[in-house]
Amino acid sequence: MEGDVTIETGHRPVLLEETLAILQPRPGGRYLDATVGLGGHAEAILMESAPSGRLCGMDRDAEALALARNRLGQFGDRVELAHGDFDRLGAIAAERGWIPFDGILFDLGVSSFQLDNASRGFSFMREGPLDMRMDRRGDQRSAAELLARISERELVTLLQEYGEERWARRIAARIVQERQTQPLTSTAQLARLVAAAVPRRAWPRRIHVATRTFQALRIAVNDEMARLMRGLQEAVQWLTTGGRICVISFHSLEDRIIKETLRGWARLEPPRVRLLTKRPIGPTDQEVDANPRARSAKLRGAERC
Ligand SMILES: C[S@@+](CC[C@H](N)C(=O)[O-])C[C@H]1O[C@@H](n2cnc3c(N)ncnc32)[C@H](O)[C@@H]1O
């Protein structure tokens, strides 16, 4: 899972051709982009389904939605955007008279917009507040609040589970020691602590030494794994027969959840879905060359029976 700093660059949606091949957008179809982000995949789905395909774009980040609105404005009333969490996608779409869907896309993780915006606190590369909340309007705790209260033992588990961090114990001990003298409030402060906790000879070669810690905190702050499980269960209920679900993930834990969920549905009697990808589809070498953030992307798809 080396390098799940991945994600998407706004201009270059990850696994775009592969996503379109799974979703097969067509005129008249109705699509849900459950993680519309900056609208890159959504734009392509709307173009492919012209002139009459429609798309509902959802995101829990209101700031990202404002950017998506600009990008997708050209499609007029073929597109509608909704602020909300995909673990409630049925209710959110139903309120707008949108269900059911012929295709649903999840492109998980954070967007380049979130990562590049220092004030959001997602990146160890930029000095900013330790926030990391995707939805700043909600009642979630920020990373700073989480780090102020979590026990050392829980922090070790969090770093091991969500970050697959070998040095979890040392990092957690450093954090707990530091917060006894001063609160952890900035990304740079946390990145420095992690760098000091991990012996120099053990620093990873391809990624920043704090990558895994930041990733683990982001996943915990946003409760990403539980929401993914609920989001998938919601999605399958609102697909038409023959409708397709396509999920792009960047983390081995996410991929495991997706794989097991899709396979579980395919094994039901009668099956709920037909698998379209026995193995996950990854990026081509060309895509990774052009967009290194795509390197850990995995795509899985299924069709509703
Ligand atoms: C990788 S970006 C999507 C990029 C998009 N496909 C594009 O082409 O621009 C992931 C987006 O998912 C959103 N997101 C993550 N978890 C979410 C959830 N549980 N509900 C709704 N949106 C979520 C994030 O706020 C982020 O904007």
mmCIF file of C-alpha atoms and ligand atoms in Angstrom:
data_model
loop_
_atom_site.group_PDB
_atom_site.id
_atom_site.type_symbol
_atom_site.label_atom_id
_atom_site.label_comp_id
_atom_site.label_asym_id
_atom_site.label_seq_id
_atom_site.Cartn_x
_atom_site.Cartn_y
_atom_site.Cartn_z
ATOM 1 C CA MET A 1 0.000 0.000 0.000
ATOM 2 C CA GLU A 2 3.078 2.130 -0.298
ATOM 3 C CA GLY A 3 2.139 5.649 -1.236
ATOM 4 C CA ASP A 4 -1.515 6.106 -0.680
ATOM 5 C CA VAL A 5 -0.979 9.777 -1.149
ATOM 6 C CA THR A 6 -2.412 8.908 -4.477
ATOM 7 C CA ILE A 7 -5.711 10.264 -5.235
ATOM 8 C CA GLU A 8 -6.829 12.407 -8.030
ATOM 9 C CA THR A 9 -5.552 15.527 -9.625
ATOM 10 C CA GLY A 10 -8.716 17.258 -10.692
ATOM 11 C CA HIS A 11 -7.459 17.618 -14.253
ATOM 12 C CA ARG A 12 -6.748 13.957 -14.639
ATOM 13 C CA PRO A 13 -9.365 11.671 -13.110
ATOM 14 C CA VAL A 14 -7.915 8.324 -12.108
ATOM 15 C CA LEU A 15 -8.678 5.247 -14.263
ATOM 16 C CA LEU A 16 -11.021 7.284 -16.421
ATOM 17 C CA GLU A 17 -11.224 5.031 -19.498
ATOM 18 C CA GLU A 18 -11.596 1.971 -17.297
ATOM 19 C CA THR A 19 -14.378 3.637 -15.298
ATOM 20 C CA LEU A 20 -16.293 4.548 -18.449
ATOM 21 C CA ALA A 21 -15.864 0.990 -19.758
ATOM 22 C CA ILE A 22 -17.548 -0.327 -16.596
ATOM 23 C CA LEU A 23 -20.299 2.278 -16.318
ATOM 24 C CA GLN A 24 -21.054 2.450 -20.060
ATOM 25 C CA PRO A 25 -22.856 5.800 -19.825
ATOM 26 C CA ARG A 26 -25.556 6.187 -22.481
ATOM 27 C CA PRO A 27 -28.080 8.832 -23.493
ATOM 28 C CA GLY A 28 -31.127 8.738 -21.262
ATOM 29 C CA GLY A 29 -29.199 7.033 -18.427
ATOM 30 C CA ARG A 30 -29.188 8.300 -14.836
ATOM 31 C CA TYR A 31 -25.905 8.282 -12.969
ATOM 32 C CA LEU A 32 -24.733 9.007 -9.473
ATOM 33 C CA ASP A 33 -21.211 10.192 -8.786
ATOM 34 C CA ALA A 34 -21.139 9.613 -5.041
ATOM 35 C CA THR A 35 -17.760 11.382 -4.676
ATOM 36 C CA VAL A 36 -17.989 14.086 -7.309
ATOM 37 C CA GLY A 37 -14.934 15.993 -5.988
ATOM 38 C CA LEU A 38 -13.814 18.384 -8.703
ATOM 39 C CA GLY A 39 -16.155 16.800 -11.233
ATOM 40 C CA GLY A 40 -13.572 15.111 -13.476
ATOM 41 C CA HIS A 41 -15.268 11.709 -13.769
ATOM 42 C CA ALA A 42 -18.679 13.376 -13.720
ATOM 43 C CA GLU A 43 -17.785 15.559 -16.681
ATOM 44 C CA ALA A 44 -16.725 12.509 -18.705
ATOM 45 C CA ILE A 45 -19.902 10.596 -17.776
ATOM 46 C CA LEU A 46 -22.025 13.557 -18.868
ATOM 47 C CA MET A 47 -20.121 13.843 -22.142
ATOM 48 C CA GLU A 48 -20.470 10.128 -22.878
ATOM 49 C CA SER A 49 -24.182 10.123 -22.081
ATOM 50 C CA ALA A 50 -24.990 13.240 -24.138
ATOM 51 C CA PRO A 51 -27.447 14.539 -25.061
ATOM 52 C CA SER A 52 -29.896 13.270 -22.453
ATOM 53 C CA GLY A 53 -27.978 11.343 -19.765
ATOM 54 C CA ARG A 54 -28.277 12.895 -16.303
ATOM 55 C CA LEU A 55 -25.995 12.888 -13.313
ATOM 56 C CA CYS A 56 -26.369 13.562 -9.629
ATOM 57 C CA GLY A 57 -23.048 14.511 -8.031
ATOM 58 C CA MET A 58 -22.627 14.152 -4.296
ATOM 59 C CA ASP A 59 -19.807 15.108 -1.969
ATOM 60 C CA ARG A 60 -19.444 15.644 1.740
ATOM 61 C CA ASP A 61 -17.080 18.541 1.077
ATOM 62 C CA ALA A 62 -19.067 21.698 0.357
ATOM 63 C CA GLU A 63 -15.966 23.522 -0.918
ATOM 64 C CA ALA A 64 -15.267 20.815 -3.510
ATOM 65 C CA LEU A 65 -18.891 20.981 -4.629
ATOM 66 C CA ALA A 66 -18.545 24.677 -5.392
ATOM 67 C CA LEU A 67 -15.662 23.849 -7.751
ATOM 68 C CA ALA A 68 -17.579 20.971 -9.319
ATOM 69 C CA ARG A 69 -20.477 23.359 -9.903
ATOM 70 C CA ASN A 70 -18.229 25.597 -12.024
ATOM 71 C CA ARG A 71 -16.871 22.730 -14.046
ATOM 72 C CA LEU A 72 -20.234 21.066 -14.647
ATOM 73 C CA GLY A 73 -22.284 24.228 -15.232
ATOM 74 C CA GLN A 74 -21.998 23.669 -18.990
ATOM 75 C CA PHE A 75 -24.341 20.663 -18.692
ATOM 76 C CA GLY A 76 -27.273 22.744 -17.411
ATOM 77 C CA ASP A 77 -30.133 20.746 -15.914
ATOM 78 C CA ARG A 78 -28.568 17.421 -16.861
ATOM 79 C CA VAL A 79 -26.605 17.676 -13.634
ATOM 80 C CA GLU A 80 -27.566 18.287 -10.019
ATOM 81 C CA LEU A 81 -25.178 18.535 -7.089
ATOM 82 C CA ALA A 82 -25.912 17.595 -3.513
ATOM 83 C CA HIS A 83 -23.947 18.129 -0.332
ATOM 84 C CA GLY A 84 -23.997 14.982 1.746
ATOM 85 C CA ASP A 85 -22.405 11.767 2.782
ATOM 86 C CA PHE A 86 -22.713 8.773 0.527
ATOM 87 C CA ASP A 87 -23.665 6.605 3.476
ATOM 88 C CA ARG A 88 -27.068 8.335 3.118
ATOM 89 C CA LEU A 89 -27.107 8.403 -0.643
ATOM 90 C CA GLY A 90 -30.542 6.810 -0.990
ATOM 91 C CA ALA A 91 -32.242 9.431 1.176
ATOM 92 C CA ILE A 92 -30.328 12.327 -0.378
ATOM 93 C CA ALA A 93 -31.105 11.214 -3.932
ATOM 94 C CA ALA A 94 -34.718 10.338 -3.121
ATOM 95 C CA GLU A 95 -35.360 13.852 -1.750
ATOM 96 C CA ARG A 96 -34.485 15.119 -5.219
ATOM 97 C CA GLY A 97 -36.474 12.465 -7.071
ATOM 98 C CA TRP A 98 -33.303 10.931 -8.450
ATOM 99 C CA ILE A 99 -33.486 7.201 -7.690
ATOM 100 C CA PRO A 100 -32.930 4.616 -9.153
ATOM 101 C CA PHE A 101 -29.632 4.856 -11.038
ATOM 102 C CA ASP A 102 -28.178 3.097 -14.075
ATOM 103 C CA GLY A 103 -24.683 3.596 -12.728
ATOM 104 C CA ILE A 104 -23.036 4.630 -9.466
ATOM 105 C CA LEU A 105 -19.405 5.659 -9.076
ATOM 106 C CA PHE A 106 -17.310 5.899 -5.929
ATOM 107 C CA ASP A 107 -13.818 7.397 -6.308
ATOM 108 C CA LEU A 108 -12.587 7.230 -2.736
ATOM 109 C CA GLY A 109 -10.025 9.165 -0.757
ATOM 110 C CA VAL A 110 -9.197 12.848 -0.866
ATOM 111 C CA SER A 111 -9.078 15.100 -3.896
ATOM 112 C CA SER A 112 -6.081 17.109 -5.022
ATOM 113 C CA PHE A 113 -8.041 20.188 -4.047
ATOM 114 C CA GLN A 114 -8.230 18.988 -0.438
ATOM 115 C CA LEU A 115 -4.625 17.846 -0.419
ATOM 116 C CA ASP A 116 -3.242 21.018 -1.978
ATOM 117 C CA ASN A 117 -5.194 23.391 0.218
ATOM 118 C CA ALA A 118 -3.029 24.031 3.296
ATOM 119 C CA SER A 119 -5.937 25.258 5.415
ATOM 120 C CA ARG A 120 -7.572 21.805 5.212
ATOM 121 C CA GLY A 121 -4.665 20.182 7.048
ATOM 122 C CA PHE A 122 -4.440 17.007 4.936
ATOM 123 C CA SER A 123 -0.859 17.416 3.812
ATOM 124 C CA PHE A 124 2.479 17.109 5.567
ATOM 125 C CA MET A 125 3.933 19.143 2.695
ATOM 126 C CA ARG A 126 2.132 22.307 3.731
ATOM 127 C CA GLU A 127 1.996 24.128 7.037
ATOM 128 C CA GLY A 128 -1.617 24.279 8.142
ATOM 129 C CA PRO A 129 -4.006 23.523 10.994
ATOM 130 C CA LEU A 130 -4.350 19.848 11.889
ATOM 131 C CA ASP A 131 -7.902 19.601 10.613
ATOM 132 C CA MET A 132 -8.404 16.819 8.003
ATOM 133 C CA ARG A 133 -12.205 16.918 8.117
ATOM 134 C CA MET A 134 -13.746 16.435 4.684
ATOM 135 C CA ASP A 135 -17.002 17.914 5.907
ATOM 136 C CA ARG A 136 -16.222 21.034 7.887
ATOM 137 C CA ARG A 137 -19.905 21.752 8.415
ATOM 138 C CA GLY A 138 -20.499 18.516 10.284
ATOM 139 C CA ASP A 139 -19.862 17.657 13.902
ATOM 140 C CA GLN A 140 -16.777 15.531 13.300
ATOM 141 C CA ARG A 141 -13.673 16.038 15.428
ATOM 142 C CA SER A 142 -10.626 17.460 13.727
ATOM 143 C CA ALA A 143 -7.306 15.585 13.736
ATOM 144 C CA ALA A 144 -6.051 17.973 16.440
ATOM 145 C CA GLU A 145 -9.015 17.133 18.682
ATOM 146 C CA LEU A 146 -8.572 13.448 18.043
ATOM 147 C CA LEU A 147 -4.864 13.596 18.907
ATOM 148 C CA ALA A 148 -5.563 15.558 22.066
ATOM 149 C CA ARG A 149 -7.808 12.843 23.507
ATOM 150 C CA ILE A 150 -6.919 9.456 22.087
ATOM 151 C CA SER A 151 -5.097 7.020 24.380
ATOM 152 C CA GLU A 152 -1.631 5.882 23.417
ATOM 153 C CA ARG A 153 -2.831 2.314 22.916
ATOM 154 C CA GLU A 154 -5.659 3.354 20.624
ATOM 155 C CA LEU A 155 -3.299 5.558 18.678
ATOM 156 C CA VAL A 156 -0.927 2.644 18.096
ATOM 157 C CA THR A 157 -3.820 0.529 16.772
ATOM 158 C CA LEU A 158 -5.041 3.356 14.562
ATOM 159 C CA LEU A 159 -1.599 3.892 13.016
ATOM 160 C CA GLN A 160 -1.091 0.171 12.494
ATOM 161 C CA GLU A 161 -4.522 -0.522 11.083
ATOM 162 C CA TYR A 162 -5.166 2.490 8.872
ATOM 163 C CA GLY A 163 -1.564 3.417 8.117
ATOM 164 C CA GLU A 164 0.130 -0.003 8.180
ATOM 165 C CA GLU A 165 2.850 1.915 10.015
ATOM 166 C CA ARG A 166 5.676 -0.273 11.358
ATOM 167 C CA TRP A 167 6.825 2.448 13.712
ATOM 168 C CA ALA A 168 3.398 3.032 15.223
ATOM 169 C CA ARG A 169 4.554 2.523 18.822
ATOM 170 C CA ARG A 170 7.371 5.010 18.597
ATOM 171 C CA ILE A 171 5.258 7.578 16.794
ATOM 172 C CA ALA A 172 2.409 7.242 19.281
ATOM 173 C CA ALA A 173 4.815 7.561 22.209
ATOM 174 C CA ARG A 174 6.291 10.752 20.711
ATOM 175 C CA ILE A 175 2.875 12.268 20.159
ATOM 176 C CA VAL A 176 1.759 11.513 23.693
ATOM 177 C CA GLN A 177 5.001 12.918 25.104
ATOM 178 C CA GLU A 178 4.666 16.093 23.040
ATOM 179 C CA ARG A 179 1.061 16.780 23.965
ATOM 180 C CA GLN A 180 1.994 16.800 27.642
ATOM 181 C CA THR A 181 3.893 20.006 27.042
ATOM 182 C CA GLN A 182 1.983 21.580 24.167
ATOM 183 C CA PRO A 183 -1.059 20.747 22.053
ATOM 184 C CA LEU A 184 -0.579 19.395 18.548
ATOM 185 C CA THR A 185 -2.079 21.960 16.256
ATOM 186 C CA SER A 186 -0.178 22.059 12.971
ATOM 187 C CA THR A 187 0.631 19.702 10.125
ATOM 188 C CA ALA A 188 4.292 20.701 10.125
ATOM 189 C CA GLN A 189 4.539 20.050 13.871
ATOM 190 C CA LEU A 190 3.115 16.545 13.429
ATOM 191 C CA ALA A 191 5.330 15.814 10.420
ATOM 192 C CA ARG A 192 8.389 16.860 12.464
ATOM 193 C CA LEU A 193 7.365 14.608 15.360
ATOM 194 C CA VAL A 194 6.950 11.609 13.089
ATOM 195 C CA ALA A 195 10.289 12.270 11.424
ATOM 196 C CA ALA A 196 11.935 12.419 14.848
ATOM 197 C CA ALA A 197 10.250 9.207 15.998
ATOM 198 C CA VAL A 198 11.320 7.052 13.036
ATOM 199 C CA PRO A 199 15.041 6.249 12.779
ATOM 200 C CA ARG A 200 16.551 7.952 9.735
ATOM 201 C CA ARG A 201 17.754 4.645 8.254
ATOM 202 C CA ALA A 202 14.159 3.368 8.255
ATOM 203 C CA TRP A 203 12.594 6.274 6.368
ATOM 204 C CA PRO A 204 10.740 5.012 3.319
ATOM 205 C CA ARG A 205 12.388 5.739 -0.013
ATOM 206 C CA ARG A 206 9.399 6.561 -2.179
ATOM 207 C CA ILE A 207 7.137 8.384 0.241
ATOM 208 C CA HIS A 208 7.492 10.957 3.001
ATOM 209 C CA VAL A 209 8.085 9.459 6.428
ATOM 210 C CA ALA A 210 4.823 11.000 7.706
ATOM 211 C CA THR A 211 2.639 9.715 4.832
ATOM 212 C CA ARG A 212 1.242 6.732 6.691
ATOM 213 C CA THR A 213 0.539 8.682 9.865
ATOM 214 C CA PHE A 214 -1.354 11.380 7.960
ATOM 215 C CA GLN A 215 -3.283 8.781 5.998
ATOM 216 C CA ALA A 216 -4.258 6.890 9.149
ATOM 217 C CA LEU A 217 -5.468 10.044 10.886
ATOM 218 C CA ARG A 218 -7.460 11.156 7.846
ATOM 219 C CA ILE A 219 -9.211 7.790 7.667
ATOM 220 C CA ALA A 220 -10.041 7.914 11.382
ATOM 221 C CA VAL A 221 -11.153 11.565 11.410
ATOM 222 C CA ASN A 222 -13.538 10.932 8.527
ATOM 223 C CA ASP A 223 -14.614 7.458 9.656
ATOM 224 C CA GLU A 224 -13.923 6.332 6.113
ATOM 225 C CA MET A 225 -14.125 2.543 6.434
ATOM 226 C CA ALA A 226 -17.499 2.413 8.193
ATOM 227 C CA ARG A 227 -18.927 4.954 5.768
ATOM 228 C CA LEU A 228 -17.664 2.956 2.814
ATOM 229 C CA MET A 229 -19.409 -0.192 4.077
ATOM 230 C CA ARG A 230 -22.666 1.682 4.557
ATOM 231 C CA GLY A 231 -22.304 3.524 1.243
ATOM 232 C CA LEU A 232 -21.913 0.292 -0.726
ATOM 233 C CA GLN A 233 -24.977 -1.242 0.916
ATOM 234 C CA GLU A 234 -26.953 1.881 0.101
ATOM 235 C CA ALA A 235 -25.747 1.958 -3.493
ATOM 236 C CA VAL A 236 -26.728 -1.560 -4.438
ATOM 237 C CA GLN A 237 -30.315 -0.920 -3.361
ATOM 238 C CA TRP A 238 -30.697 1.971 -5.788
ATOM 239 C CA LEU A 239 -29.334 0.400 -8.948
ATOM 240 C CA THR A 240 -31.685 -0.572 -11.754
ATOM 241 C CA THR A 241 -31.487 -4.146 -13.038
ATOM 242 C CA GLY A 242 -28.443 -4.100 -15.314
ATOM 243 C CA GLY A 243 -27.228 -0.953 -13.504
ATOM 244 C CA ARG A 244 -23.528 -0.856 -12.692
ATOM 245 C CA ILE A 245 -21.471 0.054 -9.670
ATOM 246 C CA CYS A 246 -17.851 1.080 -10.039
ATOM 247 C CA VAL A 247 -15.547 1.677 -7.076
ATOM 248 C CA ILE A 248 -12.022 3.125 -7.159
ATOM 249 C CA SER A 249 -9.989 2.746 -3.989
ATOM 250 C CA PHE A 250 -6.462 3.572 -2.883
ATOM 251 C CA HIS A 251 -6.005 1.611 0.316
ATOM 252 C CA SER A 252 -5.706 -2.129 0.845
ATOM 253 C CA LEU A 253 -8.318 -2.084 3.621
ATOM 254 C CA GLU A 254 -10.800 -0.308 1.369
ATOM 255 C CA ASP A 255 -10.144 -2.757 -1.438
ATOM 256 C CA ARG A 256 -10.729 -5.677 0.911
ATOM 257 C CA ILE A 257 -14.080 -4.237 2.010
ATOM 258 C CA ILE A 258 -15.118 -3.665 -1.616
ATOM 259 C CA LYS A 259 -13.965 -7.100 -2.771
ATOM 260 C CA GLU A 260 -15.745 -8.917 0.031
ATOM 261 C CA THR A 261 -18.930 -6.885 -0.338
ATOM 262 C CA LEU A 262 -19.191 -7.416 -4.103
ATOM 263 C CA ARG A 263 -18.332 -11.110 -3.826
ATOM 264 C CA GLY A 264 -20.874 -11.541 -1.038
ATOM 265 C CA TRP A 265 -23.597 -10.098 -3.265
ATOM 266 C CA ALA A 266 -22.516 -12.276 -6.201
ATOM 267 C CA ARG A 267 -22.746 -15.426 -4.037
ATOM 268 C CA LEU A 268 -26.312 -14.782 -2.883
ATOM 269 C CA GLU A 269 -29.036 -17.040 -4.228
ATOM 270 C CA PRO A 270 -30.265 -15.572 -6.500
ATOM 271 C CA PRO A 271 -27.174 -13.397 -7.011
ATOM 272 C CA ARG A 272 -27.615 -9.726 -6.375
ATOM 273 C CA VAL A 273 -24.821 -8.736 -8.759
ATOM 274 C CA ARG A 274 -22.628 -10.163 -11.491
ATOM 275 C CA LEU A 275 -18.961 -9.314 -11.009
ATOM 276 C CA LEU A 276 -17.438 -7.356 -13.886
ATOM 277 C CA THR A 277 -13.891 -7.471 -12.513
ATOM 278 C CA LYS A 278 -12.654 -10.767 -11.045
ATOM 279 C CA ARG A 279 -9.451 -8.929 -10.120
ATOM 280 C CA PRO A 280 -9.110 -5.210 -9.513
ATOM 281 C CA ILE A 281 -8.083 -3.079 -12.481
ATOM 282 C CA GLY A 282 -5.034 -0.889 -11.863
ATOM 283 C CA PRO A 283 -3.527 2.009 -13.792
ATOM 284 C CA THR A 284 -1.368 1.484 -16.876
ATOM 285 C CA ASP A 285 2.323 2.385 -16.707
ATOM 286 C CA GLN A 286 1.534 5.437 -18.831
ATOM 287 C CA GLU A 287 -1.063 6.634 -16.354
ATOM 288 C CA VAL A 288 1.336 6.220 -13.435
ATOM 289 C CA ASP A 289 4.042 8.067 -15.362
ATOM 290 C CA ALA A 290 1.673 10.913 -16.080
ATOM 291 C CA ASN A 291 0.058 10.890 -12.656
ATOM 292 C CA PRO A 292 2.077 9.199 -9.891
ATOM 293 C CA ARG A 293 -0.816 9.667 -7.503
ATOM 294 C CA ALA A 294 -2.729 7.018 -9.460
ATOM 295 C CA ARG A 295 -0.260 4.272 -8.663
ATOM 296 C CA SER A 296 -2.171 2.541 -5.893
ATOM 297 C CA ALA A 297 -5.616 2.932 -7.503
ATOM 298 C CA LYS A 298 -7.766 -0.191 -7.848
ATOM 299 C CA LEU A 299 -11.072 -0.371 -9.633
ATOM 300 C CA ARG A 300 -13.790 -2.982 -9.151
ATOM 301 C CA GLY A 301 -17.171 -3.152 -10.803
ATOM 302 C CA ALA A 302 -20.369 -5.174 -10.728
ATOM 303 C CA GLU A 303 -23.728 -5.255 -12.488
ATOM 304 C CA ARG A 304 -27.024 -5.493 -10.636
ATOM 305 C CA CYS A 305 -28.922 -8.662 -11.456
HETATM 306 C C1 LIG B 1 -10.704 11.415 -5.115
HETATM 307 S S1 LIG B 1 -11.885 12.635 -4.865
HETATM 308 C C2 LIG B 1 -12.998 12.455 -6.213
HETATM 309 C C3 LIG B 1 -12.515 13.093 -7.462
HETATM 310 C C4 LIG B 1 -13.502 13.039 -8.615
HETATM 311 N N1 LIG B 1 -13.754 11.694 -9.055
HETATM 312 C C5 LIG B 1 -13.028 13.895 -9.779
HETATM 313 O O1 LIG B 1 -12.858 13.338 -10.877
HETATM 314 O O2 LIG B 1 -12.859 15.098 -9.604
HETATM 315 C C6 LIG B 1 -12.837 11.997 -3.554
HETATM 316 C C7 LIG B 1 -13.962 12.877 -3.080
HETATM 317 O O3 LIG B 1 -14.811 12.065 -2.285
HETATM 318 C C8 LIG B 1 -15.329 12.837 -1.247
HETATM 319 N N2 LIG B 1 -15.764 11.916 -0.203
HETATM 320 C C9 LIG B 1 -14.996 11.096 0.533
HETATM 321 N N3 LIG B 1 -15.760 10.386 1.390
HETATM 322 C C10 LIG B 1 -17.053 10.744 1.148
HETATM 323 C C11 LIG B 1 -18.305 10.337 1.691
HETATM 324 N N4 LIG B 1 -18.381 9.426 2.686
HETATM 325 N N5 LIG B 1 -19.428 10.904 1.192
HETATM 326 C C12 LIG B 1 -19.365 11.836 0.198
HETATM 327 N N6 LIG B 1 -18.202 12.258 -0.342
HETATM 328 C C13 LIG B 1 -17.061 11.719 0.123
HETATM 329 C C14 LIG B 1 -14.186 13.736 -0.839
HETATM 330 O O4 LIG B 1 -14.657 14.894 -0.184
HETATM 331 C C15 LIG B 1 -13.537 14.045 -2.197
HETATM 332 O O5 LIG B 1 -14.015 15.257 -2.718
#
